[in-house]
Short mmCIF file of C-alpha atoms in Angstrom, two decimals:
data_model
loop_
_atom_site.label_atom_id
_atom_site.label_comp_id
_atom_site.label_asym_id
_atom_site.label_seq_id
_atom_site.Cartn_x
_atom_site.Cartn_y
_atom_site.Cartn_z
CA UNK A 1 0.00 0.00 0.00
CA UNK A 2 0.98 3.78 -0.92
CA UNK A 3 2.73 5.39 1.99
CA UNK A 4 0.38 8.32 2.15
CA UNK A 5 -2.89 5.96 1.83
CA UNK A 6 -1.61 3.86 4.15
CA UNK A 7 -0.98 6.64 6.91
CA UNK A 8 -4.27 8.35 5.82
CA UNK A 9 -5.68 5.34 6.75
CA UNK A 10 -4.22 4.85 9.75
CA UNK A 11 -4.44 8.55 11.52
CA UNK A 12 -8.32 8.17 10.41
CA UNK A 13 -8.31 4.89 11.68
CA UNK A 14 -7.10 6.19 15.07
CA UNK A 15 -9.31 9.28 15.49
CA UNK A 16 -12.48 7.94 14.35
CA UNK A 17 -14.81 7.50 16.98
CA UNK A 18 -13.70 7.36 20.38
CA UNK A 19 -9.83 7.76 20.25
CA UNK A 20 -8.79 4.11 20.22
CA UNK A 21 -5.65 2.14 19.57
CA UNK A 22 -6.68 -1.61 19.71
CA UNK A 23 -8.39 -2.64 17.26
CA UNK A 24 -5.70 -1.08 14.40
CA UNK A 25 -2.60 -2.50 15.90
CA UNK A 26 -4.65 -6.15 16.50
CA UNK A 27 -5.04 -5.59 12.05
CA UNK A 28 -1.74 -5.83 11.75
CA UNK A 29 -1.10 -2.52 10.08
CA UNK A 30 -1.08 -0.08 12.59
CA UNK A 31 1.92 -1.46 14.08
CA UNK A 32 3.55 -2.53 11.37
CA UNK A 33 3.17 -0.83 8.21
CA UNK A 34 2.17 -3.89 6.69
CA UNK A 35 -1.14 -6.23 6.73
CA UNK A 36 -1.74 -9.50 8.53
CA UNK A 37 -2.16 -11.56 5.35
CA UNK A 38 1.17 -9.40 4.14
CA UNK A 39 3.35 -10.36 6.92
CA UNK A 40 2.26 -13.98 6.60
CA UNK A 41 3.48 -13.49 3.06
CA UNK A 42 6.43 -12.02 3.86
CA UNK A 43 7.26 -14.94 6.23
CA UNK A 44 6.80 -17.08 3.79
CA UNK A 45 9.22 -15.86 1.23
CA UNK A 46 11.76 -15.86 3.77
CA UNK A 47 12.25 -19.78 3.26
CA UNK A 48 13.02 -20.11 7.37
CA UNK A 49 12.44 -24.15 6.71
CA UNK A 50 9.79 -25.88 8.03
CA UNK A 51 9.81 -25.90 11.86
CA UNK A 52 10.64 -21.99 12.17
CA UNK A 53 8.39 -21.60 9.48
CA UNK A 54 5.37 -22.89 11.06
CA UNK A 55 5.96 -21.39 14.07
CA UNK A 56 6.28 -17.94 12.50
CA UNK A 57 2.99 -17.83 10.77
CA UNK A 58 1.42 -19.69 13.83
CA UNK A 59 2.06 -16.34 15.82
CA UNK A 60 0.31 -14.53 12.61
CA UNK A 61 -2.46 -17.26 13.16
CA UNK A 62 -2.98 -16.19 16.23
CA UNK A 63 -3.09 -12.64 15.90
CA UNK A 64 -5.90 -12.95 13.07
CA UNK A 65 -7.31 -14.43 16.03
CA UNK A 66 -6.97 -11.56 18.17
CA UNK A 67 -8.15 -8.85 15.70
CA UNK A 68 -11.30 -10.12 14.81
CA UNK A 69 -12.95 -10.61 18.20
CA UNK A 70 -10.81 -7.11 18.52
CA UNK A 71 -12.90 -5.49 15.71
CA UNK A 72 -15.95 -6.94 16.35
CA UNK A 73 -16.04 -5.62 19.69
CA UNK A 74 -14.97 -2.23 18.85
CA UNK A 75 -18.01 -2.06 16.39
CA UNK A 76 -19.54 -2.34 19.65
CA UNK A 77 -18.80 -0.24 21.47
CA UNK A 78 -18.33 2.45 19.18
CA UNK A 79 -22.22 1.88 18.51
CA UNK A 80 -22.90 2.70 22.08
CA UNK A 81 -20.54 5.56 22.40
CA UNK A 82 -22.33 7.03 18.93
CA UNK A 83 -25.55 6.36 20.60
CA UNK A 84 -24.95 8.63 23.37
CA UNK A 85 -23.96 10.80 21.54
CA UNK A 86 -26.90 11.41 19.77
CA UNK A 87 -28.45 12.01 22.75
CA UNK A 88 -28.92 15.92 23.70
CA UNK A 89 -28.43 15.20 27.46
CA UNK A 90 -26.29 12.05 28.24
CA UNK A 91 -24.75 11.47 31.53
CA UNK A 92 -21.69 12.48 31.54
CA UNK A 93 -20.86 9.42 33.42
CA UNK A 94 -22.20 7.12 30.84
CA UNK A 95 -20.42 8.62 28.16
CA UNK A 96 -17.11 8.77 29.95
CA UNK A 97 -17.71 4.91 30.85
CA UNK A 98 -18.54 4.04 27.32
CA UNK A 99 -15.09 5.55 25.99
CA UNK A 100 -13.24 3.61 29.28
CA UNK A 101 -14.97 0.69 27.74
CA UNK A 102 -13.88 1.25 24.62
CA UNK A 103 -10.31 1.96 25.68
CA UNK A 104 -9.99 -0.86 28.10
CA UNK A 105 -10.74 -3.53 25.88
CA UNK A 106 -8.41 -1.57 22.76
CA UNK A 107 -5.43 -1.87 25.56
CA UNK A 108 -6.03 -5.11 26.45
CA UNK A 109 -5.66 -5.81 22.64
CA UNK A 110 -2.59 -3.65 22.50
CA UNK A 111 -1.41 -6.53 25.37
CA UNK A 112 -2.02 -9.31 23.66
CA UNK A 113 -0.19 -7.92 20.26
CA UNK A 114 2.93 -7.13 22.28
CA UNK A 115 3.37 -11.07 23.58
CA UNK A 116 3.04 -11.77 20.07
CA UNK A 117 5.61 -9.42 18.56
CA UNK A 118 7.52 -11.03 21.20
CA UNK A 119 7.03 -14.56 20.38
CA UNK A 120 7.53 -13.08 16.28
CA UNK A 121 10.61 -12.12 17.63
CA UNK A 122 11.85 -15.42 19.21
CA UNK A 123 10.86 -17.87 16.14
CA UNK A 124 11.94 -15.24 13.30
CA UNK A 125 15.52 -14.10 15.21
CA UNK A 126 17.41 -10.58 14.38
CA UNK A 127 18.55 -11.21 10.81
CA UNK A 128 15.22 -13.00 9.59
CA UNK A 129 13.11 -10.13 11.26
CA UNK A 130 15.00 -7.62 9.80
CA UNK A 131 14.65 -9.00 6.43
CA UNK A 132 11.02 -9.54 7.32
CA UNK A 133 10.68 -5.83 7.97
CA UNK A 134 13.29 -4.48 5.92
CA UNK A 135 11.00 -1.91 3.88
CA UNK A 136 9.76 -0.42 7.47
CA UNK B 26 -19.12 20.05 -5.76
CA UNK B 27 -20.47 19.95 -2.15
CA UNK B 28 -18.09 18.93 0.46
CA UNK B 29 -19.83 15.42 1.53
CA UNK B 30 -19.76 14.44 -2.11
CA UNK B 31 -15.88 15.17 -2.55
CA UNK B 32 -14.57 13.03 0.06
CA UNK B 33 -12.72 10.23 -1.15
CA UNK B 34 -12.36 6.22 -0.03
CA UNK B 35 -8.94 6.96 1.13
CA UNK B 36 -9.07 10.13 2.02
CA UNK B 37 -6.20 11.43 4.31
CA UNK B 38 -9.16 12.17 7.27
CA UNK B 39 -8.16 13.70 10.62
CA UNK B 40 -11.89 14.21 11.27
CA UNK B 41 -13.69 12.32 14.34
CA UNK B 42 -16.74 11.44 16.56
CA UNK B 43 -18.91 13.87 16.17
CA UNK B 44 -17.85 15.31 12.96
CA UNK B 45 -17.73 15.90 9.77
CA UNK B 46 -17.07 14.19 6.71
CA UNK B 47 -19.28 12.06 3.89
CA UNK B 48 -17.30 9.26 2.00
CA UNK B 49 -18.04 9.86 -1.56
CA UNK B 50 -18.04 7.22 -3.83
CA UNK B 51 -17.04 9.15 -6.38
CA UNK B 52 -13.67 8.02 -7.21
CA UNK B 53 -11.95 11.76 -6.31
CA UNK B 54 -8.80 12.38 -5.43
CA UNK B 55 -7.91 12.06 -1.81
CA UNK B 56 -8.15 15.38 0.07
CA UNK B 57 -6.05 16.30 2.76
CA UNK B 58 -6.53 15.54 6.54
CA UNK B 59 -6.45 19.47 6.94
CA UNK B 60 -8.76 19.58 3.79
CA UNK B 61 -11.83 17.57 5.58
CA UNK B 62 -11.52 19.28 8.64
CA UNK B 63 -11.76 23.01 7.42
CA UNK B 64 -14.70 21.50 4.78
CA UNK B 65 -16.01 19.30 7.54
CA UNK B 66 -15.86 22.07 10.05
CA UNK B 67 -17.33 24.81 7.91
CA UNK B 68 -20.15 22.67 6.65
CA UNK B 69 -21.26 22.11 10.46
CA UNK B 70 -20.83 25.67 11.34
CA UNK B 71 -23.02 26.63 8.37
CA UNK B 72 -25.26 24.22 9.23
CA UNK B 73 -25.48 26.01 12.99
CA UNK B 74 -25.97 29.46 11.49
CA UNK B 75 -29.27 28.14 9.43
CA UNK B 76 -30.55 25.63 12.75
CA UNK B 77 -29.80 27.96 15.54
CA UNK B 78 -31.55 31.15 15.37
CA UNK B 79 -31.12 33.04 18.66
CA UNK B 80 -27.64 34.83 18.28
CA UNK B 81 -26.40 34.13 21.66
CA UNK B 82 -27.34 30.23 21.73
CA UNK B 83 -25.65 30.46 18.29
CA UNK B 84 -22.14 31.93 19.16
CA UNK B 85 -22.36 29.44 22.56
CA UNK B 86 -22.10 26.31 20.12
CA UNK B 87 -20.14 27.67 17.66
CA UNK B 88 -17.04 28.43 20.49
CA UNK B 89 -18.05 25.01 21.80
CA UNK B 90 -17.51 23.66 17.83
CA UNK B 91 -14.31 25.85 17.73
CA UNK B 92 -13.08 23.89 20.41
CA UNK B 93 -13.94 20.50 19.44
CA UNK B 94 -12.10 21.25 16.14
CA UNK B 95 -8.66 22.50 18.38
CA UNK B 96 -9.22 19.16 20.57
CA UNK B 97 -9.14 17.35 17.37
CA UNK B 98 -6.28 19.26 15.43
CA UNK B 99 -4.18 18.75 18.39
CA UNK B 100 -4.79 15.21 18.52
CA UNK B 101 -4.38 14.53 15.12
CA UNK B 102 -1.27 15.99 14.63
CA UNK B 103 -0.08 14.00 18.39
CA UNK B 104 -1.33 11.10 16.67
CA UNK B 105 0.91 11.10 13.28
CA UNK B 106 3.76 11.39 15.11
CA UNK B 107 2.91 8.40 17.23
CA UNK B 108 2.50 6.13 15.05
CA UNK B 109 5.56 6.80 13.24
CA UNK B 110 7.27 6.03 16.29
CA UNK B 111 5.48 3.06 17.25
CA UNK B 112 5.65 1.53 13.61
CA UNK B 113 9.49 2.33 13.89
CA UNK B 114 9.96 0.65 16.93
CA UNK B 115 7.56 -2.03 16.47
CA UNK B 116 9.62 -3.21 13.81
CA UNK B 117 12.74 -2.68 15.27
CA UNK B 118 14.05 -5.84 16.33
CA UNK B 119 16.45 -4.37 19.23
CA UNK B 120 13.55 -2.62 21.17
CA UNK B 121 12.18 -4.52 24.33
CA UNK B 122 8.05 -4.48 25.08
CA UNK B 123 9.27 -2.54 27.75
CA UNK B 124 9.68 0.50 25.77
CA UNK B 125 6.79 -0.18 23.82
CA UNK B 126 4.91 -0.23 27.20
CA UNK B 127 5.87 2.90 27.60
CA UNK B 128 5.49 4.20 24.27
CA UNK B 129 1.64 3.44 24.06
CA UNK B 130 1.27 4.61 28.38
CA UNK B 131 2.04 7.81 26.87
CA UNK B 132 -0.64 7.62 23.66
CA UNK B 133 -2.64 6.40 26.50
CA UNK B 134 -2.11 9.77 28.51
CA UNK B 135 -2.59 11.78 25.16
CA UNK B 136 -5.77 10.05 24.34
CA UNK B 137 -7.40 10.22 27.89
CA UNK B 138 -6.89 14.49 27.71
CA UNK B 139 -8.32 14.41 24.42
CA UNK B 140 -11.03 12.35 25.17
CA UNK B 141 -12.17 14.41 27.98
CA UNK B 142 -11.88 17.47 25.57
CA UNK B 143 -13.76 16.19 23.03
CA UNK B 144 -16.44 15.01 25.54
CA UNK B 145 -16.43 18.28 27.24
CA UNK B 146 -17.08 20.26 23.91
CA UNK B 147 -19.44 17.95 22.72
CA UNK B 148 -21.81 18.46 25.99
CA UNK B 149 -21.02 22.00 25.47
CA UNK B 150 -22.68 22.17 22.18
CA UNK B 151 -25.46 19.92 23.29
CA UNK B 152 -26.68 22.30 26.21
CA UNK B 153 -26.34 25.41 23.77
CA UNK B 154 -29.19 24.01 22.07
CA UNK B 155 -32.77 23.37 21.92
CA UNK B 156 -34.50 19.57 21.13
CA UNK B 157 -35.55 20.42 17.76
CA UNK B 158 -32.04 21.97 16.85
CA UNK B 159 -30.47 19.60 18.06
CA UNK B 160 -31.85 16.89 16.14
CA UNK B 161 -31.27 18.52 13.04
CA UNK B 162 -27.81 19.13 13.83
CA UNK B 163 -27.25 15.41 14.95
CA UNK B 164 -28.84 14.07 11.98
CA UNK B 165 -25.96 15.71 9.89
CA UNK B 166 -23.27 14.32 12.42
CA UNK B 167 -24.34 11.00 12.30
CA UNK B 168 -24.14 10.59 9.01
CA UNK B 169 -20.59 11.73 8.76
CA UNK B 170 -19.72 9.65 11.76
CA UNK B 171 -21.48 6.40 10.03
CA UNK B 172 -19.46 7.43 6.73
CA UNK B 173 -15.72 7.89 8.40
CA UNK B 174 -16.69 4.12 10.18
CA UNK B 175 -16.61 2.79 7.07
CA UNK B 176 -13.84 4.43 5.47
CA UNK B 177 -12.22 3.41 8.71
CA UNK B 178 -13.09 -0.23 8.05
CA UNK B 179 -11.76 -0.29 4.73
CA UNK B 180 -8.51 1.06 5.62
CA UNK B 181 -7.59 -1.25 8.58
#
């Protein structure tokens, strides 16, 4: 993806609605630069051999499994957020506990990516994830 | 061309929440991040001039507005930076989750202060109207908010 698009995409990504971080980062991109289905791709082509291989797109797996639960639940509580919203005369309290919602489960996401850039890190090792990343 | 009809799939949108921006499905060019918020802005302030008739209700939400748009120009500019830095040291292969930890406690930080603007603005224009204007200005907002969800969507 274009640089610019990409970034476009990514500063909407993070203002839109309630000032999350999440969601993005469990896609892959925000942290990255790069997709889910891209880095899988890219692990591929770097011919680690079977084992590391396998273990390398396993942590990719599992991160696909993280972001869609991830996005899901952001749709959801984005919809409540824009609900009260449209209300003239919302609680303050509600509102402010609809964005804590919202921002507790994005960091909790944000967790969950780090132990996997970790793990990334262990079955790829410094030369492979350089090459992995090398167009950061 | 009016402003909701210009907005392109990938545009480059610093808008938010409450605010202010169609996606077209025109095929245009991209606009700017700054180029949706001044259009995005300036269509809702119009919009406030025709709703809200009583001058002084009128100039209440349009400070209110004026500082919604600062909350989110601050923000937005906070928020390229960040990710620059946490895409560079994401992918740098010598930095620990510790300093990533403490990267995103800071965007935490960031995002709590402008969350609290935002939500203090936005209940600022609320009280400065009545029902009825009110749900003709919402109408307009939640249409923009619906539209930058799903150019949201398509960019992740």
């Amino acid at each position: 993806m274009h640089a610019e698009s990409r970034q476009g995409g990514q500063v909407l990504v993070i203002l839109l609605g309630a000032l999350f971080l999440g969601a993005g980062v469990a896609a892959g991109s925000l942290a990255t630069g790069m997709s889910l289905k891209d880095l899988d791709k890219g692990i591929k082509a770097l011919d680690l051999g079977d084992t590391r291989e396998d273990q390398a797109r396993d942590v990719i797996s599992r991160w696909e499994d993280l972001a869609r639960p991830a996005l899901k639940q952001r749709k959801r509580n984005v919809d409540a957020i824009v609900d009260l919203l449209g209300e003239q005369y919302a609680p303050e309290e509600k509102l402010r506990a609809a964005f804590d919602a919202l921002q507790a489960d994005a960091d909790a996401t944000v967790s969950g990516v780090l132990a996997l850039r970790d793990e990334l890190r262990a079955a790829l090792g410094e030369g492979d994830w350089e090459r992995l990343f090398a167009d950061r | 061309m009016p402003f909701l009809e210009r907005i392109g799939a990938s545009a480059r949108a610093g808008a938010f929440a409450a605010t202010f921006m169609l996606l077209g499905s025109c095929g245009s060019p991209p606009e700017s991040a700054s180029d949706v918020l001044n259009g995005g802005f300036a269509e809702l302030r119009a919009t406030a001039q025709d709703v809200i008739t009583d001058p002084v209700r009128q100039a209440k939400y349009l400070q209110h507005c004026a500082d919604l748009e600062a909350a989110l120009r601050g923000f937005e500019l906070y928020t390229a930076g960040f990710l620059d830095r946490l895409q560079r040291q994401f992918t740098d292969y010598d930095v620990e989750r510790a300093e990533l930890q403490a990267l995103v406690a800071e965007f935490r930080e960031r995002r709590g202060q402008a969350q609290r603007s935002f939500i203090d603005a936005h209940r600022g224009m609320a009280s400065s109207v009545t029902l009825d204007e009110w749900g003709q200005l919402w109408k307009r907002q939640k249409k923009l908010v619906d539209a930058l969800r799903d150019a949201s969507a398509r960019n992740l």
